[in-house]
mmCIF file with all atom_site columns, C-alpha atoms in Angstrom:
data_model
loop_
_atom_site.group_PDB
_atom_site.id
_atom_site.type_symbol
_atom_site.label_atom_id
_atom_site.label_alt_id
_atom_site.label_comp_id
_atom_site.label_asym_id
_atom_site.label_entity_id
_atom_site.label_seq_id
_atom_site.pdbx_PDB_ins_code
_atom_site.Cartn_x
_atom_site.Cartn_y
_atom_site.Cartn_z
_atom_site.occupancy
_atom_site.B_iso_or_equiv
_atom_site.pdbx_formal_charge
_atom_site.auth_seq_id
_atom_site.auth_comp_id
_atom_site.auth_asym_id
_atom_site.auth_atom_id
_atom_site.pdbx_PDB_model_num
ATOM 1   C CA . UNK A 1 1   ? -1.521  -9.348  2.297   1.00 0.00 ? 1   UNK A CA 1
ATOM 2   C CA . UNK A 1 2   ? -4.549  -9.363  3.417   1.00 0.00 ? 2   UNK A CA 1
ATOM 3   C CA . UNK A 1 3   ? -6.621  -6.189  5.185   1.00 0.00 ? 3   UNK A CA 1
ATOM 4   C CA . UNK A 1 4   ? -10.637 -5.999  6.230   1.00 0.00 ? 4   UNK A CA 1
ATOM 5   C CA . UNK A 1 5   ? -10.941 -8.928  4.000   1.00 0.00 ? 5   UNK A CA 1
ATOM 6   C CA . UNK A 1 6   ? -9.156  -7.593  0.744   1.00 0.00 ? 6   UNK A CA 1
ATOM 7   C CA . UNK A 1 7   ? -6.881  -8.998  -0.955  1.00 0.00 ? 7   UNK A CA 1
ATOM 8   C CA . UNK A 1 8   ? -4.210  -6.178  -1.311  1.00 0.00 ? 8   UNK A CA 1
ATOM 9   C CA . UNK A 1 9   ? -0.520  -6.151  -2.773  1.00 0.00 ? 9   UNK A CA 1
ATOM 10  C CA . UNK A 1 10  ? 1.395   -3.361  -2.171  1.00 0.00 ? 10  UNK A CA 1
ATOM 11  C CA . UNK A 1 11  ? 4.785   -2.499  -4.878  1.00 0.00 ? 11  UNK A CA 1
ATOM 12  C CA . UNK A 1 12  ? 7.719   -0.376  -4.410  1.00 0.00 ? 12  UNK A CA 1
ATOM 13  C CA . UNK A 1 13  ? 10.172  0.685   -7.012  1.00 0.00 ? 13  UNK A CA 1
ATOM 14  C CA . UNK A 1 14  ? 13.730  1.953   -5.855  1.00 0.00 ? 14  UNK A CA 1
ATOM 15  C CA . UNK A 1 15  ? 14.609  4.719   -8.447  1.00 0.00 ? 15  UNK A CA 1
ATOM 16  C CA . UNK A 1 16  ? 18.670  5.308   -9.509  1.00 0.00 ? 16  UNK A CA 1
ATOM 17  C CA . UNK A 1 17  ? 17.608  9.310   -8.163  1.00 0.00 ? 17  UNK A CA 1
ATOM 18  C CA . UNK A 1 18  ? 16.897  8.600   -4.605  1.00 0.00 ? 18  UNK A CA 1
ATOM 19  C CA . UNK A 1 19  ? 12.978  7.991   -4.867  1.00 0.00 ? 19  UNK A CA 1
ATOM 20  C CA . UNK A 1 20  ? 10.859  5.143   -4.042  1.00 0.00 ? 20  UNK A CA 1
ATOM 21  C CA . UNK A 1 21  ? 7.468   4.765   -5.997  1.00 0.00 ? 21  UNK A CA 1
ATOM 22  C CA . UNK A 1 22  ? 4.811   3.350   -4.156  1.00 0.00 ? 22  UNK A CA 1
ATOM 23  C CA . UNK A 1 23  ? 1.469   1.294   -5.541  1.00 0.00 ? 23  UNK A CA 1
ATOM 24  C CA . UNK A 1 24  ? -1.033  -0.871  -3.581  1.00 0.00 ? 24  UNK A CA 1
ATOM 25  C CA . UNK A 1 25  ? -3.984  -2.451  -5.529  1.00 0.00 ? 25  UNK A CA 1
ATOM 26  C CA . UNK A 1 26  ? -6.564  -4.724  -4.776  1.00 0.00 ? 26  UNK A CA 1
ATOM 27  C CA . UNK A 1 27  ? -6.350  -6.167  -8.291  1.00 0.00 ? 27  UNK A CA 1
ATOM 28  C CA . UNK A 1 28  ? -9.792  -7.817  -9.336  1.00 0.00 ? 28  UNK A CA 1
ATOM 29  C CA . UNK A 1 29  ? -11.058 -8.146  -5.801  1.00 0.00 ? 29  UNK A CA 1
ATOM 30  C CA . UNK A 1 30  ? -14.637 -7.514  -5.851  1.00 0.00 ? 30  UNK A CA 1
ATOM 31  C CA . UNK A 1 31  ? -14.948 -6.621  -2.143  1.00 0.00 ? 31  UNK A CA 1
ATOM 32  C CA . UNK A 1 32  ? -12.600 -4.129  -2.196  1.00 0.00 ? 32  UNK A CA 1
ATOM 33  C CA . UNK A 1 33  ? -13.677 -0.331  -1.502  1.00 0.00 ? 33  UNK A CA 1
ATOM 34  C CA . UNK A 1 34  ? -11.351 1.614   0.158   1.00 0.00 ? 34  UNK A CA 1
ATOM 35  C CA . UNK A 1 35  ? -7.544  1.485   -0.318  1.00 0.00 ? 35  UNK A CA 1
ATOM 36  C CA . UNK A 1 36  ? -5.253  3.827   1.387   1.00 0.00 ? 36  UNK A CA 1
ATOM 37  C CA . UNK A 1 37  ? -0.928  4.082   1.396   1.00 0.00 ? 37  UNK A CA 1
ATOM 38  C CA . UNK A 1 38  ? 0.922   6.414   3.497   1.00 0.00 ? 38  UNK A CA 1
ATOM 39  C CA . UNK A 1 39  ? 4.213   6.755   3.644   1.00 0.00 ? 39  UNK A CA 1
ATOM 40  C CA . UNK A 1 40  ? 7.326   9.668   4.908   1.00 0.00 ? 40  UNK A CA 1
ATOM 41  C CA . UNK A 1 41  ? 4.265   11.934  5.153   1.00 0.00 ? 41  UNK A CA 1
ATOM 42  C CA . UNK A 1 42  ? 2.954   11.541  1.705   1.00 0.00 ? 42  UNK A CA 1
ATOM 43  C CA . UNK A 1 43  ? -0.726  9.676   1.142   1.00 0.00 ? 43  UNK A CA 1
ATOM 44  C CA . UNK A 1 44  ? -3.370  8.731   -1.536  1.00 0.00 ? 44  UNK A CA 1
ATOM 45  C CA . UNK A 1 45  ? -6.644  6.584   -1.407  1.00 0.00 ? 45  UNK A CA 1
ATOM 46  C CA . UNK A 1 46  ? -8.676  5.277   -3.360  1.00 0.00 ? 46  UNK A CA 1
ATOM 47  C CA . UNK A 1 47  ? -12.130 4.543   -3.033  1.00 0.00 ? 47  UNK A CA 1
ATOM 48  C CA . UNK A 1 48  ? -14.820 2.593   -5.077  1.00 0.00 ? 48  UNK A CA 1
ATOM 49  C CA . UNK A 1 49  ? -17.218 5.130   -6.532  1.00 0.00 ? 49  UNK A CA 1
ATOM 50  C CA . UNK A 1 50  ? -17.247 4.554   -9.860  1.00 0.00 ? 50  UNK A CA 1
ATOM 51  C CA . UNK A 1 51  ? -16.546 0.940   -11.728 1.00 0.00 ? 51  UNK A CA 1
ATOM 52  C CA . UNK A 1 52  ? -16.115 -2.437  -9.801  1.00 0.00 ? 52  UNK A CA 1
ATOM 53  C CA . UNK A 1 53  ? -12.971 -1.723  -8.384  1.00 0.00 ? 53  UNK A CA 1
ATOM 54  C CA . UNK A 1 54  ? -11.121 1.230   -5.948  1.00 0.00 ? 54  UNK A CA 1
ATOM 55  C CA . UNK A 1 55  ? -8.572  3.232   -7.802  1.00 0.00 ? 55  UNK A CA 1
ATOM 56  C CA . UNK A 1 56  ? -5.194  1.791   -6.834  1.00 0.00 ? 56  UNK A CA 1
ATOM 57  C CA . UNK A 1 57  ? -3.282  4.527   -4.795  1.00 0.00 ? 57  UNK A CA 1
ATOM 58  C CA . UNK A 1 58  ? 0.483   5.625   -5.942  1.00 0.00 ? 58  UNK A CA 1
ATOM 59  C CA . UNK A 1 59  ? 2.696   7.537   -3.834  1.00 0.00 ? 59  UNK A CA 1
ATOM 60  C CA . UNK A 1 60  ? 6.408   8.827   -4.755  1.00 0.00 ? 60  UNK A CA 1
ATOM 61  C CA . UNK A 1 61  ? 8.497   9.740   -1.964  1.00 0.00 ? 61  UNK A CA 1
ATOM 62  C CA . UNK A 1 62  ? 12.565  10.496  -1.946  1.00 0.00 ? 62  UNK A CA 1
ATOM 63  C CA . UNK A 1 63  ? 14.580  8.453   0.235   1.00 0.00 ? 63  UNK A CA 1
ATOM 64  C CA . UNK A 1 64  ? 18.139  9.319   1.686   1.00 0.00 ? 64  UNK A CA 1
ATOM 65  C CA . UNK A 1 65  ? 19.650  5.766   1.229   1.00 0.00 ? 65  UNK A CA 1
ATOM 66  C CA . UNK A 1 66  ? 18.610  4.127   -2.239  1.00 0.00 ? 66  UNK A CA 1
ATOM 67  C CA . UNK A 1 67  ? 19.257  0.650   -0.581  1.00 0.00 ? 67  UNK A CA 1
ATOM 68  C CA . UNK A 1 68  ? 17.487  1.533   2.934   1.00 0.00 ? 68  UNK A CA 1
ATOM 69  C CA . UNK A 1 69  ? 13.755  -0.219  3.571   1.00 0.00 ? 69  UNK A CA 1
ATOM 70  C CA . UNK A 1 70  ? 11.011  2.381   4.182   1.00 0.00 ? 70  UNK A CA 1
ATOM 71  C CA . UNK A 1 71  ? 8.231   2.191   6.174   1.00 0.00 ? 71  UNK A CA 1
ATOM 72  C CA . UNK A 1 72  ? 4.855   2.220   4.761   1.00 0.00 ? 72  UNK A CA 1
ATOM 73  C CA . UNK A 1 73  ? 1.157   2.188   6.208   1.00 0.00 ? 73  UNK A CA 1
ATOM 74  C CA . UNK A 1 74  ? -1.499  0.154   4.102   1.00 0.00 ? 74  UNK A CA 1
ATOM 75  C CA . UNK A 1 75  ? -5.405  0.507   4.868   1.00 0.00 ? 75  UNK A CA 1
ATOM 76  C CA . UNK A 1 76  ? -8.077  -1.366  3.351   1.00 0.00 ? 76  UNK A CA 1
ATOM 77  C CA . UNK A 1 77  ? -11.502 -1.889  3.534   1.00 0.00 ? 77  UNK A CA 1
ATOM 78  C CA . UNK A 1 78  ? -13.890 -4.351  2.111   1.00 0.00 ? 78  UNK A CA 1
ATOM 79  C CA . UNK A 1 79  ? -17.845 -4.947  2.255   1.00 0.00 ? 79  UNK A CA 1
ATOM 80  C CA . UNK A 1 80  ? -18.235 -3.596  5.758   1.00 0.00 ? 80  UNK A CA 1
ATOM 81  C CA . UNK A 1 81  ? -16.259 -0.499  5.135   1.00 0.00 ? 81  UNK A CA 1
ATOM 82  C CA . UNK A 1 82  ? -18.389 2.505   5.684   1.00 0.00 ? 82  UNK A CA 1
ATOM 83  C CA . UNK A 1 83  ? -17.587 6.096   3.648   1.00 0.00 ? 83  UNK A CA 1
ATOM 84  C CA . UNK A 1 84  ? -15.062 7.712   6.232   1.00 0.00 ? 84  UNK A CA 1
ATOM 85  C CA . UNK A 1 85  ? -13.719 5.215   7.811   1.00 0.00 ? 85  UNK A CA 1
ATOM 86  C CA . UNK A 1 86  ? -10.209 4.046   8.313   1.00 0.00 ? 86  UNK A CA 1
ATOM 87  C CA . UNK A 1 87  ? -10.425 0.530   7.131   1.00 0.00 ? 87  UNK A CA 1
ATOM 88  C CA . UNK A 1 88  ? -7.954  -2.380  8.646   1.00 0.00 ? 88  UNK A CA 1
ATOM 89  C CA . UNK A 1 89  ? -4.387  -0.741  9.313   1.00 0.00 ? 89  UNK A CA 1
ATOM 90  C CA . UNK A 1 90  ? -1.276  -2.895  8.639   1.00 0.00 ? 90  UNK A CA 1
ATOM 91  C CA . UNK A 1 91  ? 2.152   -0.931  8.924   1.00 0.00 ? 91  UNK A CA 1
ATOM 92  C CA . UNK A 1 92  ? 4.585   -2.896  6.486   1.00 0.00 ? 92  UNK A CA 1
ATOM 93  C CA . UNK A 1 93  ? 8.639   -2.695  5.841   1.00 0.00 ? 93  UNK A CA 1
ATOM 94  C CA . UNK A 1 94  ? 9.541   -3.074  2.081   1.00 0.00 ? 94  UNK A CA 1
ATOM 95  C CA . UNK A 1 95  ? 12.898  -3.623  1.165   1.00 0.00 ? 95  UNK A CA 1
ATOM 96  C CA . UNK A 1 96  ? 14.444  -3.064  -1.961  1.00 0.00 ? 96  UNK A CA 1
ATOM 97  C CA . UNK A 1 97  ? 15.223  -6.598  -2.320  1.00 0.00 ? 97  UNK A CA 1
ATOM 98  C CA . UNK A 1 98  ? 11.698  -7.180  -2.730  1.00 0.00 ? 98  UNK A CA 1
ATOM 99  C CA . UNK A 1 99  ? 10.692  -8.311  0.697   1.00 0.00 ? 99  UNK A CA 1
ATOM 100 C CA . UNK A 1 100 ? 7.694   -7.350  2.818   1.00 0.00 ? 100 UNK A CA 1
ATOM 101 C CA . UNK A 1 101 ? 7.892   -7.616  6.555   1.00 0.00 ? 101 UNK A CA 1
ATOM 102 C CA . UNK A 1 102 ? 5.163   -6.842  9.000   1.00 0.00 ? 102 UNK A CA 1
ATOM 103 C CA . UNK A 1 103 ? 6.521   -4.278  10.950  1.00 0.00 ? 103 UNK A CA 1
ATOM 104 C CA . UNK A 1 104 ? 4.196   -4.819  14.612  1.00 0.00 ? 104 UNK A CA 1
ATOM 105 C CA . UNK A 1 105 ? 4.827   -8.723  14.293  1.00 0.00 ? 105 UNK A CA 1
ATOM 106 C CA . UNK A 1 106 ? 8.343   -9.034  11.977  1.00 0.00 ? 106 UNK A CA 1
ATOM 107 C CA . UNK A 1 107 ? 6.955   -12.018 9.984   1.00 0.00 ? 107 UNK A CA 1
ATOM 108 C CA . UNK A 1 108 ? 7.850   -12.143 6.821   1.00 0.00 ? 108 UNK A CA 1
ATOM 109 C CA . UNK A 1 109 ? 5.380   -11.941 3.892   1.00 0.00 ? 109 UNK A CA 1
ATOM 110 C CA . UNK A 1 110 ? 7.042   -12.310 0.874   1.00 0.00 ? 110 UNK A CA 1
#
């Protein structure tokens, strides 16, 4: 997926005890700065201070229904991202089977 220009993927792991683990990274992508995951009303960011590259934001969150999809808000930001800003917004579905569906337009992205 793609947000402000970034190349981001975001990962979810279904746990046996009811959680889902949540990752999104920008991987190599030199324009990223700003990468942000919330989810159930949990966050974390990460922004590029330090080193070439954001840190990539994890989030662990239970879930009532091991085999339900959860909803999940991504943010990037890339060269034009300013310190305090939101970056691009995408809301996202992930479902345990491993596909990602954009939640405003229901295409599927994996």
């Amino acid at each position: 997926m793609g947000v402000d220009g970034v190349n981001a993927h975001v990962e979810a792991r279904w746990t046996k005890d009811k959680r889902v683990m949540l990752q999104l990274s920008s991987g190599f992508d030199p324009d990223a700065q700003y990468l942000r995951l919330e989810v159930s009303g949990e966050s974390a960011t990460g922004v590029r201070e330090v080193g070439p590259y954001p840190v990539d934001p994890e989030v662990v969150v239970p879930v009532d229904d091991s085999l339900a999809d959860v909803a999940v808000r991504v943010a990037g930001g890339g060269k034009s991202w300013k310190k305090g800003g939101t970056g691009t917004v995408q809301t996202l579905r992930l479902s345990p089977d491993g596909s990602v569906v954009d939640a405003a337009t229901g295409d599927r992205l994996t």
